[in-house]
XYZ file of C-alpha atoms in Angstrom:
746
model
C 0.000 0.000 0.000
C 1.730 3.176 -1.213
C 2.118 6.087 1.174
C 3.002 9.751 0.656
C 4.403 12.339 3.050
C 2.392 15.444 3.925
C 4.972 17.891 2.538
C 5.171 15.990 -0.781
C 1.374 15.985 -1.203
C 1.218 19.705 -0.343
C 3.807 20.422 -3.002
C 1.848 18.444 -5.622
C -1.415 20.204 -4.789
C 0.308 23.611 -4.766
C -0.202 24.681 -1.161
C 2.050 24.968 1.893
C 2.520 22.150 4.391
C 0.905 24.217 7.180
C -2.264 24.772 5.150
C -2.528 21.075 4.413
C -1.993 20.189 8.091
C -4.870 22.495 9.078
C -7.100 20.935 6.414
C -6.209 17.411 7.580
C -7.170 18.339 11.143
C -10.552 19.579 9.843
C -11.004 16.241 8.051
C -10.135 14.461 11.345
C -7.090 12.780 9.772
C -4.509 12.380 12.539
C -1.048 13.609 11.528
C 1.758 14.947 13.719
C 3.833 17.056 11.345
C 4.861 17.593 7.719
C 6.930 14.353 7.745
C 3.883 12.176 8.597
C 2.632 9.764 5.931
C -0.839 9.375 4.428
C -2.198 6.147 3.005
C -3.818 5.979 -0.440
C -7.382 6.381 0.910
C -6.494 9.533 2.864
C -4.527 10.883 -0.086
C -7.486 10.340 -2.442
C -9.799 12.071 0.034
C -7.569 15.165 0.113
C -7.095 15.241 -3.649
C -10.880 15.017 -4.247
C -11.458 17.861 -1.798
C -9.060 20.158 -3.629
C -10.413 19.098 -7.030
C -13.968 20.090 -5.909
C -12.802 23.469 -4.610
C -10.956 24.205 -7.856
C -13.984 23.208 -9.977
C -16.207 25.517 -7.865
C -13.885 28.415 -8.453
C -13.822 27.827 -12.175
C -17.690 27.357 -12.508
C -17.819 26.964 -16.333
C -21.639 27.307 -16.560
C -21.593 30.665 -14.772
C -18.741 31.796 -16.959
C -20.787 31.038 -20.092
C -23.823 32.962 -18.777
C -21.672 35.879 -17.756
C -20.113 35.932 -21.222
C -23.579 36.107 -22.830
C -24.657 38.899 -20.482
C -21.473 40.779 -21.196
C -22.057 40.548 -24.954
C -25.590 41.946 -24.556
C -24.483 44.766 -22.315
C -21.659 45.562 -24.696
C -24.177 46.178 -27.457
C -26.506 48.241 -25.240
C -23.922 50.259 -23.288
C -20.273 50.253 -24.418
C -19.224 52.629 -21.589
C -20.578 50.203 -19.008
C -18.299 47.519 -20.419
C -15.246 49.713 -19.880
C -16.296 50.399 -16.306
C -16.723 46.684 -15.588
C -13.310 45.996 -17.089
C -11.771 48.589 -14.752
C -13.565 47.008 -11.786
C -12.271 43.574 -12.850
C -8.715 44.914 -13.093
C -9.046 46.459 -9.624
C -10.284 43.170 -8.224
C -7.404 41.193 -9.772
C -4.851 43.718 -8.550
C -6.359 43.573 -5.067
C -6.235 39.794 -5.217
C -2.557 39.866 -6.197
C -1.807 42.316 -3.391
C -3.628 40.035 -0.998
C -1.491 37.075 -2.209
C 1.684 39.107 -1.673
C 0.613 40.090 1.842
C -0.337 36.543 2.765
C 3.009 35.298 1.418
C 4.900 37.850 3.521
C 2.904 36.861 6.587
C 4.153 33.260 6.180
C 7.776 34.364 6.698
C 6.950 35.779 10.147
C 6.179 33.643 13.212
C 2.392 33.809 13.673
C 0.488 34.131 16.960
C -3.294 33.746 17.434
C -3.624 37.471 18.283
C -1.739 38.497 15.157
C -4.089 36.430 12.998
C -7.182 38.198 14.380
C -5.619 41.631 14.049
C -4.596 40.976 10.459
C -8.152 39.985 9.546
C -9.521 43.266 10.961
C -7.052 45.491 9.115
C -8.411 47.624 6.285
C -7.183 47.510 2.690
C -5.764 51.001 3.034
C -3.707 49.915 6.042
C -2.482 46.837 4.142
C -1.163 48.986 1.322
C 0.507 51.286 3.838
C 2.196 48.330 5.529
C 3.463 47.097 2.151
C 5.167 50.454 1.593
C 6.763 50.381 5.056
C 7.995 46.800 4.606
C 9.558 47.603 1.249
C 11.284 50.620 2.835
C 12.663 48.544 5.746
C 14.141 45.812 3.513
C 17.942 45.478 3.702
C 19.078 46.639 0.274
C 22.464 44.933 0.634
C 20.787 41.527 0.525
C 19.574 39.839 -2.593
C 15.793 39.951 -2.918
C 14.420 36.407 -2.626
C 12.439 35.078 -5.525
C 9.035 34.401 -4.005
C 6.137 32.347 -5.305
C 3.867 35.275 -6.061
C 2.657 33.810 -9.313
C -0.316 31.499 -9.513
C 0.343 27.806 -9.872
C -1.063 27.732 -13.413
C 1.249 30.526 -14.565
C 4.311 28.798 -13.035
C 3.475 25.583 -14.838
C 3.192 27.421 -18.160
C 6.569 29.165 -17.778
C 9.981 27.533 -17.770
C 10.809 26.599 -14.179
C 14.567 26.729 -14.817
C 14.436 30.490 -15.332
C 12.976 31.266 -11.862
C 14.336 28.486 -9.600
C 17.594 28.765 -7.658
C 19.984 25.844 -8.238
C 21.229 24.266 -4.988
C 23.813 21.477 -4.832
C 23.062 19.182 -1.890
C 24.425 18.467 0.675
C 25.145 22.113 1.530
C 26.013 24.029 4.687
C 23.324 26.180 6.320
C 25.374 29.321 5.707
C 25.837 28.614 1.987
C 22.151 27.693 1.632
C 21.102 31.021 3.190
C 23.513 32.968 0.954
C 22.248 31.253 -2.195
C 18.612 31.964 -1.324
C 19.360 35.536 -0.280
C 17.984 35.207 3.247
C 19.648 35.635 6.627
C 21.293 32.675 8.345
C 19.212 33.271 11.484
C 15.992 32.937 9.462
C 17.124 29.596 8.042
C 18.160 28.309 11.496
C 14.787 29.411 12.928
C 12.965 27.501 10.203
C 15.181 24.461 10.838
C 14.282 24.535 14.530
C 10.621 24.680 13.522
C 11.197 21.559 11.424
C 12.831 19.825 14.385
C 16.408 20.049 13.007
C 19.062 21.478 15.334
C 21.979 22.709 13.198
C 24.438 25.595 13.234
C 25.585 27.590 10.217
C 28.562 25.301 9.509
C 26.629 22.026 9.505
C 25.411 20.402 6.289
C 21.787 19.730 5.391
C 20.592 17.076 2.964
C 18.374 17.290 -0.116
C 15.063 16.632 1.697
C 15.773 19.312 4.290
C 16.657 21.808 1.540
C 13.298 21.154 -0.175
C 11.366 21.575 3.090
C 13.234 24.777 3.962
C 12.583 26.283 0.538
C 8.907 25.341 0.887
C 8.747 27.043 4.283
C 10.467 30.150 2.927
C 8.290 30.207 -0.192
C 11.279 30.168 -2.551
C 11.623 27.928 -5.601
C 14.802 25.851 -5.709
C 16.142 23.157 -7.982
C 18.286 20.445 -6.404
C 21.309 19.504 -8.453
C 23.476 16.490 -7.625
C 27.191 17.277 -7.104
C 29.514 16.295 -9.936
C 31.462 13.527 -8.226
C 33.541 12.804 -11.329
C 34.978 16.331 -11.333
C 37.994 16.788 -9.083
C 38.870 19.981 -7.220
C 41.730 20.576 -9.668
C 39.356 20.350 -12.643
C 36.828 22.601 -10.929
C 39.392 25.386 -10.476
C 41.078 24.868 -13.868
C 44.431 23.697 -12.508
C 44.792 20.885 -15.072
C 44.694 22.905 -18.276
C 46.619 21.485 -21.239
C 49.343 23.406 -23.046
C 49.415 24.136 -26.748
C 52.143 22.509 -28.810
C 53.628 25.862 -29.878
C 54.168 26.878 -26.215
C 56.237 23.787 -25.325
C 60.024 24.068 -25.063
C 62.731 21.448 -24.314
C 63.395 20.741 -20.636
C 66.122 18.832 -18.745
C 65.513 15.130 -18.042
C 64.668 13.932 -14.525
C 66.647 10.804 -13.678
C 65.934 8.498 -10.751
C 68.720 6.324 -9.350
C 67.292 3.045 -8.036
C 68.705 -0.223 -6.781
C 69.480 -2.462 -3.803
C 71.008 -1.412 -0.479
C 74.767 -0.764 -0.581
C 75.045 -1.200 -4.355
C 76.620 2.238 -4.757
C 73.744 4.524 -5.785
C 74.748 7.518 -3.645
C 78.441 6.919 -4.274
C 77.702 7.089 -8.006
C 75.937 10.432 -7.534
C 78.833 11.613 -5.346
C 81.186 10.871 -8.173
C 78.970 12.750 -10.617
C 78.420 15.891 -8.553
C 81.710 15.746 -6.600
C 80.062 15.770 -3.135
C 79.712 13.233 -0.331
C 76.222 12.573 0.942
C 76.774 9.086 2.387
C 78.925 10.315 5.274
C 76.032 12.272 6.793
C 73.540 9.386 6.622
C 72.992 7.134 9.649
C 73.898 3.485 9.170
C 75.596 4.240 5.835
C 72.315 4.149 3.886
C 70.275 6.938 2.297
C 67.032 7.495 4.197
C 65.699 10.599 2.396
C 65.009 11.511 -1.210
C 67.630 13.896 -2.539
C 67.283 15.962 -5.710
C 70.366 17.335 -7.454
C 70.991 19.233 -10.699
C 74.145 18.470 -12.716
C 75.541 20.501 -15.654
C 77.157 18.539 -18.486
C 78.525 20.487 -21.451
C 75.885 23.182 -21.000
C 73.061 20.663 -20.627
C 71.312 20.033 -17.308
C 70.298 16.701 -15.753
C 68.223 16.434 -12.554
C 68.960 13.376 -10.409
C 66.681 11.855 -7.756
C 68.472 9.587 -5.300
C 65.986 7.199 -3.679
C 66.595 5.102 -0.532
C 67.486 1.479 -1.058
C 66.104 -0.235 2.051
C 62.933 -2.257 1.444
C 60.999 -0.108 3.936
C 61.145 2.749 1.445
C 59.127 0.988 -1.266
C 56.552 3.757 -1.377
C 59.257 6.440 -1.625
C 60.981 4.612 -4.475
C 57.647 4.214 -6.237
C 57.021 7.943 -5.844
C 60.471 8.633 -7.297
C 59.745 6.437 -10.323
C 56.465 8.226 -10.972
C 58.123 11.650 -11.146
C 61.008 10.596 -13.367
C 61.753 10.455 -17.102
C 64.603 7.927 -17.003
C 65.428 5.271 -14.391
C 69.026 4.269 -13.686
C 69.129 0.780 -12.228
C 72.278 0.384 -10.134
C 73.514 -3.214 -9.753
C 76.781 -4.102 -7.992
C 79.118 -6.285 -10.036
C 80.079 -8.303 -6.946
C 76.516 -8.857 -5.690
C 74.201 -9.158 -8.695
C 70.422 -8.816 -8.869
C 68.854 -8.615 -5.377
C 65.261 -8.273 -4.014
C 65.212 -4.463 -4.088
C 66.695 -4.578 -7.594
C 63.675 -6.575 -8.771
C 61.416 -4.151 -6.929
C 63.070 -1.177 -8.658
C 62.568 -2.859 -12.052
C 58.844 -3.324 -11.377
C 58.481 0.326 -10.263
C 60.238 1.605 -13.368
C 58.092 -0.576 -15.608
C 54.864 0.464 -13.874
C 55.872 4.114 -14.417
C 56.605 3.262 -18.093
C 60.051 4.888 -18.134
C 63.179 3.682 -19.984
C 65.762 1.839 -17.862
C 69.515 2.355 -18.078
C 71.528 -0.236 -16.123
C 74.671 0.984 -14.344
C 76.860 -1.926 -13.168
C 78.889 -0.473 -10.278
C 82.047 -1.698 -8.506
C 83.562 -3.086 -11.733
C 87.021 -2.278 -10.342
C 86.630 -4.902 -7.603
C 88.524 -8.170 -8.220
C 85.482 -10.267 -7.270
C 83.182 -8.254 -9.578
C 81.612 -10.169 -12.475
C 79.668 -7.859 -14.874
C 78.912 -10.726 -17.274
C 77.093 -12.652 -14.530
C 75.046 -9.521 -13.759
C 74.076 -9.215 -17.429
C 72.982 -12.857 -17.419
C 70.798 -12.253 -14.337
C 69.285 -9.176 -16.005
C 68.410 -11.353 -19.005
C 66.165 -13.386 -16.697
C 64.231 -10.161 -15.942
C 63.794 -9.363 -19.684
C 66.463 -6.646 -19.598
C 68.584 -7.687 -22.569
C 71.773 -5.599 -23.071
C 72.275 -3.883 -26.439
C 75.514 -5.763 -27.047
C 73.533 -9.013 -26.735
C 70.914 -7.905 -29.238
C 68.499 -6.240 -26.814
C 67.367 -2.647 -26.254
C 68.604 -2.061 -22.665
C 71.593 0.266 -22.299
C 74.120 -1.253 -19.870
C 77.127 0.790 -18.716
C 79.900 -0.393 -16.388
C 81.025 2.293 -13.923
C 83.373 2.729 -10.980
C 82.616 5.434 -8.428
C 86.163 5.380 -7.045
C 88.119 5.695 -10.292
C 85.428 7.546 -12.277
C 85.512 4.953 -15.044
C 82.368 4.921 -17.250
C 80.791 8.038 -15.616
C 81.005 10.134 -18.802
C 79.594 7.271 -20.880
C 76.637 6.986 -18.483
C 75.870 10.726 -18.700
C 76.069 10.635 -22.498
C 73.615 7.731 -22.559
C 71.220 9.697 -20.318
C 71.308 12.709 -22.655
C 70.870 10.410 -25.673
C 67.756 8.749 -24.222
C 66.394 12.156 -23.172
C 66.887 13.477 -26.703
C 65.006 10.468 -28.095
C 62.075 11.119 -25.702
C 61.818 14.803 -26.766
C 61.023 16.058 -23.269
C 59.146 19.380 -23.347
C 57.291 21.719 -20.990
C 55.719 25.190 -21.037
C 57.779 27.587 -18.893
C 55.358 30.511 -19.480
C 52.522 29.358 -17.241
C 51.755 28.892 -13.558
C 53.895 26.175 -12.018
C 52.833 22.578 -11.358
C 55.209 20.424 -9.331
C 55.566 17.346 -7.141
C 56.416 17.312 -3.431
C 59.583 15.197 -3.233
C 60.069 15.639 0.512
C 58.638 17.753 3.325
C 59.710 18.448 6.887
C 59.144 20.851 9.777
C 62.067 23.095 10.670
C 62.079 24.638 14.166
C 63.275 28.007 12.939
C 61.864 28.181 9.398
C 58.604 26.264 9.778
C 57.192 23.869 7.134
C 59.692 23.214 4.315
C 59.068 21.253 1.138
C 61.436 19.970 -1.538
C 59.565 20.164 -4.820
C 60.358 19.245 -8.418
C 58.792 21.572 -10.992
C 57.048 19.503 -13.687
C 55.618 22.330 -15.770
C 55.592 26.121 -15.728
C 57.745 28.471 -13.666
C 57.483 28.963 -9.916
C 58.335 32.490 -8.753
C 59.047 34.108 -5.425
C 55.761 35.392 -3.943
C 53.485 32.971 -5.822
C 50.410 31.644 -3.996
C 50.559 27.834 -3.898
C 48.334 24.958 -2.772
C 49.102 21.279 -2.216
C 46.356 19.049 -0.864
C 45.177 20.592 2.407
C 48.157 22.982 2.646
C 48.355 26.463 1.167
C 50.501 29.560 1.435
C 52.723 32.034 -0.363
C 56.368 31.442 -1.376
C 58.497 33.381 1.135
C 61.840 31.872 0.084
C 63.252 29.417 -2.481
C 66.577 27.587 -2.423
C 68.155 25.339 -5.034
C 69.907 22.017 -4.326
C 73.139 23.861 -3.428
C 71.399 26.048 -0.816
C 71.467 29.270 -2.873
C 68.469 31.622 -2.832
C 66.651 31.772 -6.190
C 63.810 33.996 -7.435
C 62.307 31.522 -9.891
C 62.452 27.836 -10.814
C 61.668 26.410 -14.252
C 60.676 22.908 -15.431
C 62.689 19.935 -14.063
C 64.332 22.104 -11.400
C 64.286 20.958 -7.748
C 63.860 23.682 -5.107
C 63.169 23.930 -1.379
C 60.294 26.315 -0.611
C 59.142 28.069 2.567
C 55.767 29.663 3.226
C 53.242 26.811 3.499
C 50.919 26.810 6.515
C 51.476 23.082 7.180
C 53.714 20.175 6.187
C 52.361 18.710 2.905
C 52.317 15.005 2.053
C 55.283 13.727 0.081
C 54.172 12.757 -3.421
C 51.324 15.301 -3.605
C 51.067 17.737 -6.510
C 51.631 21.420 -5.788
C 49.964 24.148 -7.877
C 50.635 27.861 -8.231
C 47.322 29.783 -8.249
C 46.094 33.362 -8.745
C 45.987 34.546 -5.128
C 45.994 33.513 -1.481
C 42.186 33.411 -1.317
C 41.969 30.855 -4.148
C 44.711 28.731 -2.561
C 42.941 28.731 0.817
C 39.576 27.907 -0.802
C 41.041 24.890 -2.620
C 42.843 23.716 0.532
C 39.645 24.024 2.603
C 37.703 22.069 -0.007
C 40.350 19.320 0.034
C 40.106 19.234 3.847
C 36.337 18.792 3.610
C 36.717 15.997 1.049
C 39.308 14.165 3.195
C 37.090 14.586 6.274
C 34.088 13.122 4.446
C 36.241 10.194 3.286
C 37.334 9.515 6.856
C 33.733 9.656 8.102
C 32.532 7.345 5.338
C 35.255 4.822 6.193
C 34.061 4.482 9.803
C 31.627 1.571 9.916
C 28.568 1.702 12.147
C 27.350 -1.209 14.238
C 24.531 -3.092 12.552
C 22.988 -6.523 12.964
C 25.007 -7.704 9.982
C 28.429 -6.808 11.417
C 27.629 -7.168 15.126
C 29.165 -10.632 15.408
C 32.211 -9.449 13.478
C 32.729 -6.571 15.922
C 32.392 -8.916 18.907
C 35.020 -11.199 17.373
C 37.341 -8.233 16.843
C 37.287 -7.476 20.569
C 39.432 -10.570 21.096
C 42.154 -9.081 18.894
C 44.960 -7.473 20.866
C 46.151 -4.103 19.632
C 49.583 -2.506 19.872
C 49.131 1.266 19.574
C 52.060 3.339 18.313
C 52.696 7.077 17.972
C 55.278 7.718 15.229
C 57.283 10.936 14.928
C 60.006 11.483 12.328
C 62.203 14.173 10.864
C 60.636 14.147 7.385
C 57.240 13.164 5.996
C 58.533 10.490 3.619
C 60.314 8.575 6.386
C 57.202 8.657 8.584
C 55.045 7.389 5.724
C 57.460 4.547 4.948
C 57.746 3.616 8.621
C 53.947 3.518 9.020
C 53.591 1.117 6.094
C 56.356 -1.153 7.425
C 54.813 -1.289 10.915
C 51.324 -2.083 9.608
C 52.754 -5.074 7.718
C 53.798 -6.608 11.072
C 50.146 -7.076 12.125
C 49.001 -10.668 12.605
C 45.642 -12.337 13.175
C 46.130 -12.163 16.954
C 47.909 -8.796 17.289
C 46.878 -5.716 15.358
C 49.498 -2.965 15.117
C 47.811 0.423 14.888
C 49.566 3.742 14.205
C 47.201 6.086 16.050
C 49.169 9.209 15.167
C 52.145 10.125 13.007
C 53.757 13.448 12.288
C 56.868 15.433 11.522
C 58.952 17.098 14.221
C 60.205 16.402 17.720
C 58.295 14.435 20.354
C 56.265 16.881 22.440
C 53.881 16.786 25.393
C 50.775 16.280 23.253
C 52.290 13.114 21.758
C 52.955 11.730 25.248
C 49.440 12.673 26.404
C 47.918 10.893 23.388
C 50.068 7.823 24.024
C 49.038 7.799 27.697
C 45.333 8.012 26.839
C 45.609 5.325 24.145
C 48.015 3.032 26.035
C 50.556 3.438 23.239
C 54.322 3.641 22.876
C 56.074 6.559 21.167
C 58.580 5.885 18.376
C 60.950 8.665 17.306
C 62.916 8.353 14.051
C 65.805 10.826 13.885
C 63.998 13.035 16.435
C 64.256 13.441 20.221
C 61.695 14.311 22.921
C 61.909 17.701 24.597
C 62.442 18.099 28.360
C 58.748 18.565 29.118
C 57.871 15.452 27.117
C 60.504 13.400 29.003
C 59.174 14.550 32.392
C 55.555 13.895 31.384
C 56.485 10.437 30.039
C 57.966 9.549 33.443
C 54.835 10.781 35.215
C 52.418 9.023 32.844
C 54.624 5.908 32.546
C 54.796 6.185 28.734
C 57.629 4.467 26.879
C 59.541 6.608 24.366
C 61.974 4.921 21.985
C 64.225 6.820 19.580
C 66.072 5.338 16.608
C 68.326 6.432 13.780
C 68.084 3.340 11.549
C 64.694 2.137 10.354
C 65.236 -1.626 10.467
C 66.028 -1.455 14.189
C 62.515 -0.077 14.759
C 60.952 -2.884 12.718
C 62.891 -5.563 14.631
C 61.948 -4.123 18.038
C 58.257 -3.739 17.185
C 58.193 -7.251 15.765
C 59.558 -8.606 19.040
C 57.028 -6.532 21.012
C 54.232 -7.937 18.866
C 55.393 -11.473 19.543
C 55.481 -10.713 23.249
C 51.860 -9.646 23.145
C 50.685 -12.880 21.564
C 48.750 -15.182 23.865
C 51.113 -18.100 24.576
C 50.235 -21.544 23.325
C 48.849 -23.810 26.093
C 50.419 -27.265 25.729
C 50.410 -30.416 27.815
C 53.676 -31.421 29.400
C 53.739 -35.125 30.308
C 55.357 -35.617 33.697
C 55.184 -39.399 34.058
C 53.184 -42.627 34.012
C 52.164 -45.027 36.711
C 50.304 -48.344 36.821
C 47.437 -49.175 39.189
C 48.541 -52.374 40.953
C 45.807 -52.489 43.617
C 42.628 -50.636 44.656
C 41.307 -49.833 48.172
C 37.957 -48.520 49.291
C 37.799 -45.934 52.066
C 34.898 -45.571 54.553
C 33.674 -42.483 52.666
C 33.364 -44.685 49.522
C 36.406 -43.082 47.826
C 38.607 -45.429 45.803
C 42.352 -45.298 46.458
C 44.689 -46.462 43.706
C 47.869 -48.201 44.771
C 50.285 -47.240 42.027
C 53.802 -47.953 40.841
C 55.579 -45.169 38.917
C 56.819 -46.553 35.595
C 58.450 -43.384 34.206
C 58.934 -39.740 35.100
C 57.272 -38.517 38.254
C 53.813 -37.907 39.663
C 53.256 -34.454 41.230
C 50.643 -33.662 43.835
C 49.332 -30.617 41.915
C 49.332 -32.291 38.495
C 46.412 -33.530 36.442
C 45.953 -37.171 35.435
C 44.438 -39.055 32.545
C 43.039 -42.508 33.211
C 43.996 -44.830 30.343
C 42.295 -48.169 29.806
C 43.572 -50.044 26.777
C 45.313 -46.803 25.718
C 41.977 -44.986 25.609
C 41.392 -41.976 27.840
C 38.321 -42.655 29.967
C 38.719 -39.747 32.383
C 40.709 -36.566 33.009
C 40.861 -34.942 36.422
C 42.908 -33.617 39.318
C 44.750 -35.564 41.992
C 42.830 -35.147 45.271
C 45.577 -36.641 47.466
C 48.958 -38.321 47.083
C 50.622 -40.459 49.778
C 53.803 -42.367 50.259
C 52.760 -45.094 52.720
C 50.823 -43.140 55.402
C 52.482 -39.749 54.835
C 51.401 -37.070 52.376
C 53.836 -36.642 49.493
C 54.492 -33.831 47.016
C 55.696 -36.213 44.345
C 56.446 -39.847 43.516
C 59.594 -40.560 41.501
C 60.283 -43.432 39.087
C 60.324 -46.883 40.753
C 58.437 -45.726 43.861
C 55.076 -46.926 45.078
C 52.312 -44.866 46.608
C 48.618 -44.209 46.768
C 46.502 -41.522 45.156
C 42.888 -40.486 44.946
C 41.435 -39.019 41.745
C 39.068 -36.168 42.493
C 35.469 -37.163 41.676
C 36.297 -40.474 39.969
C 36.081 -43.977 41.469
C 35.814 -46.186 38.394
C 39.391 -47.417 38.506
C 40.591 -50.958 37.982
C 43.810 -52.832 38.424
C 45.902 -52.594 35.283
C 44.767 -49.073 34.377
C 47.485 -46.561 33.525
C 47.590 -43.050 34.926
C 49.363 -40.359 32.943
C 50.308 -37.260 34.958
C 50.614 -33.922 33.131
C 50.511 -30.165 33.625
C 49.289 -27.372 31.306
C 52.228 -25.179 30.301
C 52.347 -21.831 28.453
C 54.801 -21.796 25.565
C 55.756 -18.467 23.953
C 54.857 -18.261 20.279
C 57.615 -17.838 17.737
């Protein structure tokens, strides 16, 4: 049986919800409010009532008679006809004025006294009030488009011309601004509808329709364009014309396994030493460097080699034009080498293989080439299309050949960009400096970034206050394929995000706020509510132990990589949860969060301040600091194993044979036993075996050696024991003594 809501029926008939509610009360149809439903019989009753009233108003028979009379009078007295026409015009104008007044009265909260007073007012007073109201209207506000036209006229005209387009869901403030009414009016109407919301809260499509109906304003609900991104909406992804494109330097990513000589190769190229400043002798941050070769520039990205930095290496491959795969001649193809190959192939970039350490006596470049063949990287000298160059970072052998090959491949790719447009770049790395604030290393992909430009990246925005190149020199502008460090963002952006230069600060902040709203909605949509379907699943999850961790690091990329590595350590029994991660030193708020969440704090290349150390002692929060990432992973893995519930296993203590049985006065059966192997403890459990089948399991009630109580019976000794609650023992039965022991899981 179909049902319809009161407000929907009122809209179809062409009246307000309040009028329909009053009519329903007259018809003795019980409804509570505009959201109440009517069945088909009640709906039909209402529709018939309004059909009758409309037919009475039309009265076609009377209209015909009046037409005839008018024709006769027109012949007899033409002046009389003009007078009647004037009277008719006056009546219609009065009727329209009455409609306007009644519509205005709906926007004001009515009281019974006001209703009576309004009925007693004269027409002259009504007109006077209209003038006063029009004078008092706030001219700074947009005049709302009211439903002053009759329903028939609205149906004849195009509704799209008069209606206001509203995209739902929408905040109360934006809804009020679009309709040209005050926020307080909208909130008052919401309260009347039973919805408690402030100006920053969102309202759905149904609420928008009801509000517009209450305010007497026509709106048209339009669904948001979910396919259109924020970048497309603000025109940040515009394409460049072919004539505007100019050649740009290639961006080269150096990838490979740990300790295969990636950074040493770059050191040899740019004549600097980065490895000495890295903890543990491995690179743990992305570095971007520009090298000049015979007047031509090449930008290098050095990515970390440890497996924990998979995501950072992948990000490096996605921002590059050419990938250099570094393989040590004395080590060959390793796990991270295979990983680097897959990243380069997924990014669809050409691969140049650099075989390092060829000067070592144990180095075997031919074996490396054979291993590369297995990964479908066939060297050119063997009939393939992969460029393979042997190099030595110590002697400098093959370095020039490698650079020439890079420029050759770049020339074949015809790399171009438009320098005469607003910049678009990629965040290579980001960190929080105590003195300078948020800093970001970015690689310009297209356009030119200038000092003072307004920029936005994800939820961060700001204005460029300073720019430095890879050598630490201040620069005023940065063109395509140039890496720079920028200052001026209001927060630390995510590594890997795209950064855009926009018209002004207001646009940047608007885009950032919209991205924040989108990310917030995504987070809210990901939180699952309890329902009957997932109730059992949630109950089962309560048995899962959780190790909460707060992660703080020196740069965003390291924190991101560490989070992913820690989450991989989760098992079915222990769930590792990173409840918070961020860039910068460990402060009091981190310790407070860890205390409230029963978590431990992990610091990577950062230290806690004095206040945080004192608070950690007070709150009994553990803070651990590290400089090498795999030490963190090992420690957390051990902690996770320690949290596992130990396996409960049976440990067999010994066996004894029942040689004789005795019955006590209290009807308990005593077993006279002889210990065959091991020992029988007083506090152990026993299994009664008859023909090697367990017929009972229980506790030992008492154990005696002759007449004295004993704690244990050793092998070859005789004694007596009573099994708690079991008397069905026979001579020849075997008793197996055991204890339940907890064994730590591996």
